[in-house]
Each structure stands twice: as C-alpha cells, then as structure tokens.
C-alpha cells in the first residue's frame, strides 16, 4: 500500500470513527438515511465513488458529506425518501437534549408527589442508554 493510499485509509477511518461517536447507536441508520437522501436528491450515489478528494478519500467517505445528507434526510422526512421506513434511533445529542428537558428543576422528575414522576424517571433512564 502506497503512502497516499495509507493516508487516505487513515482519513476515511478517522472520519468514520468521528461519525460513530457523534451518531452513537444511530450510526447505521443515519448512514442508510444519508444514502437514501442522496439517492432521492441526486438520482444515485455513484458520484460519491467517482470523486477523489485531495487527501485521497472518496467524496462519500468525508464525514461532512455524510452529515449533510443525514441532515437533509431528517429535513426531507421519512415518507419522502425511497426505501424502507423504520423507527428512528436517537443520537447521543438528541438524548442529552431530551434528558435536559425532562430533568428541569420545575418538572415532575424532581417532584416525588407528581403523578408523572415515575414515568419521567423511567424515561430518563432509558434515554441515558443512548449516551
């Protein structure tokens, strides 16, 4: 393997690890939805395997491209994308946001007498699994 190929493989690996950490358990789903969005918007994904970036990676291996199409997939909505519809998996960022919202000081999470207290505790514990 040449030095350029090795550098390209390292860049691809680093990009994938960055996305895996960011997307958490939703990594595979986000990747699939990004591909579906690209297919819907561009009529195919061949372009991602045809363009080589300056660091040797293919265009489709760059994390910013994956993020962009994953974001577009979220904006387009599941019903507009071609392919199988599935239940959305939460990213660590989304889980953190929901935990912060549910554990507000003035909410049921902190009030043992509130009728929804137990439900909030249970939901927050479930959300923590995504972190």
Short mmCIF file of C-alpha atoms in Angstrom, two decimals:
data_model
loop_
_atom_site.label_atom_id
_atom_site.label_comp_id
_atom_site.label_asym_id
_atom_site.label_seq_id
_atom_site.Cartn_x
_atom_site.Cartn_y
_atom_site.Cartn_z
CA UNK A 1 0.00 0.00 0.00
CA UNK A 2 1.42 3.37 -1.01
CA UNK A 3 1.81 6.24 1.41
CA UNK A 4 -1.05 8.11 -0.31
CA UNK A 5 -3.36 5.09 -0.06
CA UNK A 6 -2.42 4.65 3.59
CA UNK A 7 -3.15 8.32 4.32
CA UNK A 8 -6.50 8.05 2.51
CA UNK A 9 -7.43 4.95 4.52
CA UNK A 10 -6.44 6.69 7.78
CA UNK A 11 -8.56 9.73 6.87
CA UNK A 12 -11.52 7.50 5.98
CA UNK A 13 -11.17 5.59 9.25
CA UNK A 14 -10.91 8.79 11.32
CA UNK A 15 -14.00 10.20 9.61
CA UNK A 16 -15.96 7.03 10.29
CA UNK A 17 -14.93 7.00 13.97
CA UNK A 18 -15.94 10.66 14.29
CA UNK A 19 -19.40 9.87 12.90
CA UNK A 20 -19.77 6.73 15.03
CA UNK A 21 -19.10 8.79 18.15
CA UNK A 22 -21.43 11.59 17.08
CA UNK A 23 -24.32 9.36 15.94
CA UNK A 24 -23.91 6.65 18.59
CA UNK A 25 -26.38 3.79 18.20
CA UNK A 26 -28.00 5.64 15.30
CA UNK A 27 -24.83 5.38 13.15
CA UNK A 28 -26.02 2.66 10.75
CA UNK A 29 -29.46 4.22 10.42
CA UNK A 30 -28.07 7.72 9.82
CA UNK A 31 -25.71 6.34 7.17
CA UNK A 32 -28.53 4.47 5.44
CA UNK A 33 -30.81 7.52 5.52
CA UNK A 34 -27.99 9.72 4.16
CA UNK A 35 -27.62 7.30 1.24
CA UNK A 36 -31.38 7.30 0.66
CA UNK A 37 -31.42 11.12 0.67
CA UNK A 38 -28.54 11.24 -1.80
CA UNK A 39 -30.31 8.71 -4.00
CA UNK A 40 -33.56 10.70 -3.84
CA UNK A 41 -31.96 14.10 -4.45
CA UNK A 42 -29.25 13.11 -6.92
CA UNK A 43 -30.83 10.11 -8.60
CA UNK A 44 -28.00 7.86 -7.44
CA UNK A 45 -24.90 7.67 -5.29
CA UNK A 46 -22.28 6.90 -7.95
CA UNK A 47 -20.84 10.41 -7.73
CA UNK A 48 -19.58 9.67 -4.20
CA UNK A 49 -17.38 6.87 -5.54
CA UNK A 50 -16.19 8.81 -8.58
CA UNK A 51 -14.73 11.93 -6.96
CA UNK A 52 -11.43 11.63 -5.10
CA UNK A 53 -10.64 14.38 -2.58
CA UNK A 54 -7.19 15.90 -2.10
CA UNK A 55 -6.49 13.68 0.93
CA UNK A 56 -7.20 10.57 -1.17
CA UNK A 57 -10.63 9.79 0.27
CA UNK A 58 -13.65 9.33 -1.90
CA UNK A 59 -16.25 12.11 -1.62
CA UNK A 60 -18.74 9.76 0.06
CA UNK A 61 -16.24 8.93 2.82
CA UNK A 62 -15.95 12.52 4.06
CA UNK A 63 -17.86 13.00 7.35
CA UNK A 64 -19.17 16.45 6.37
CA UNK A 65 -20.82 14.99 3.26
CA UNK A 66 -22.39 12.22 5.33
CA UNK A 67 -23.59 14.76 7.92
CA UNK A 68 -25.05 16.97 5.20
CA UNK A 69 -27.06 14.17 3.61
CA UNK A 70 -28.12 12.78 7.01
CA UNK A 71 -29.39 16.26 7.88
CA UNK A 72 -31.16 16.53 4.54
CA UNK A 73 -32.77 13.14 5.20
CA UNK A 74 -34.10 14.44 8.52
CA UNK A 75 -35.45 17.56 6.83
CA UNK A 76 -37.00 15.71 3.90
CA UNK A 77 -38.74 13.29 6.19
CA UNK A 78 -39.01 9.54 6.12
CA UNK A 79 -42.10 9.41 3.92
CA UNK A 80 -40.37 11.23 1.06
CA UNK A 81 -37.28 9.01 0.99
CA UNK A 82 -37.13 5.96 -1.21
CA UNK A 83 -36.62 2.70 0.62
CA UNK A 84 -37.80 1.00 3.75
CA UNK A 85 -39.28 3.07 6.56
CA UNK A 86 -38.06 2.34 10.06
CA UNK A 87 -38.34 3.71 13.57
CA UNK A 88 -35.79 6.44 14.21
CA UNK A 89 -32.88 5.69 16.55
CA UNK A 90 -31.83 8.55 18.81
CA UNK A 91 -28.35 10.09 18.69
CA UNK A 92 -26.47 10.91 21.92
CA UNK A 93 -27.04 14.63 21.27
CA UNK A 94 -30.80 14.14 20.92
CA UNK A 95 -30.88 12.01 24.08
CA UNK A 96 -28.96 14.68 26.03
CA UNK A 97 -31.36 17.35 24.86
CA UNK A 98 -34.39 15.31 25.96
CA UNK A 99 -32.79 14.45 29.30
CA UNK A 100 -32.12 18.15 29.96
CA UNK A 101 -35.72 18.97 29.10
CA UNK A 102 -37.17 16.20 31.28
CA UNK A 103 -34.96 16.95 34.30
CA UNK A 104 -35.79 20.66 34.54
CA UNK A 105 -35.96 21.80 38.16
CA UNK A 106 -39.65 22.67 37.91
CA UNK A 107 -40.69 19.35 36.32
CA UNK A 108 -42.10 16.03 37.52
CA UNK A 109 -38.66 14.41 37.59
CA UNK A 110 -37.80 16.17 40.88
CA UNK A 111 -41.28 16.08 42.47
CA UNK A 112 -41.90 12.67 44.06
CA UNK A 113 -45.54 13.53 44.60
CA UNK A 114 -46.20 14.35 40.93
CA UNK A 115 -48.32 11.70 39.17
CA UNK A 116 -45.82 11.50 36.27
CA UNK A 117 -42.69 11.29 38.46
CA UNK A 118 -42.13 7.54 37.99
CA UNK A 119 -42.69 7.80 34.25
CA UNK A 120 -40.13 10.60 33.94
CA UNK A 121 -37.56 8.63 35.98
CA UNK A 122 -38.07 5.61 33.73
CA UNK A 123 -37.83 7.65 30.52
CA UNK A 124 -34.64 9.40 31.64
CA UNK A 125 -33.05 6.03 32.49
CA UNK A 126 -33.96 4.77 29.02
CA UNK A 127 -32.55 7.92 27.39
CA UNK A 128 -29.25 7.51 29.26
CA UNK A 129 -28.70 4.26 27.34
CA UNK A 130 -28.18 6.36 24.20
CA UNK A 131 -25.32 8.34 25.73
#
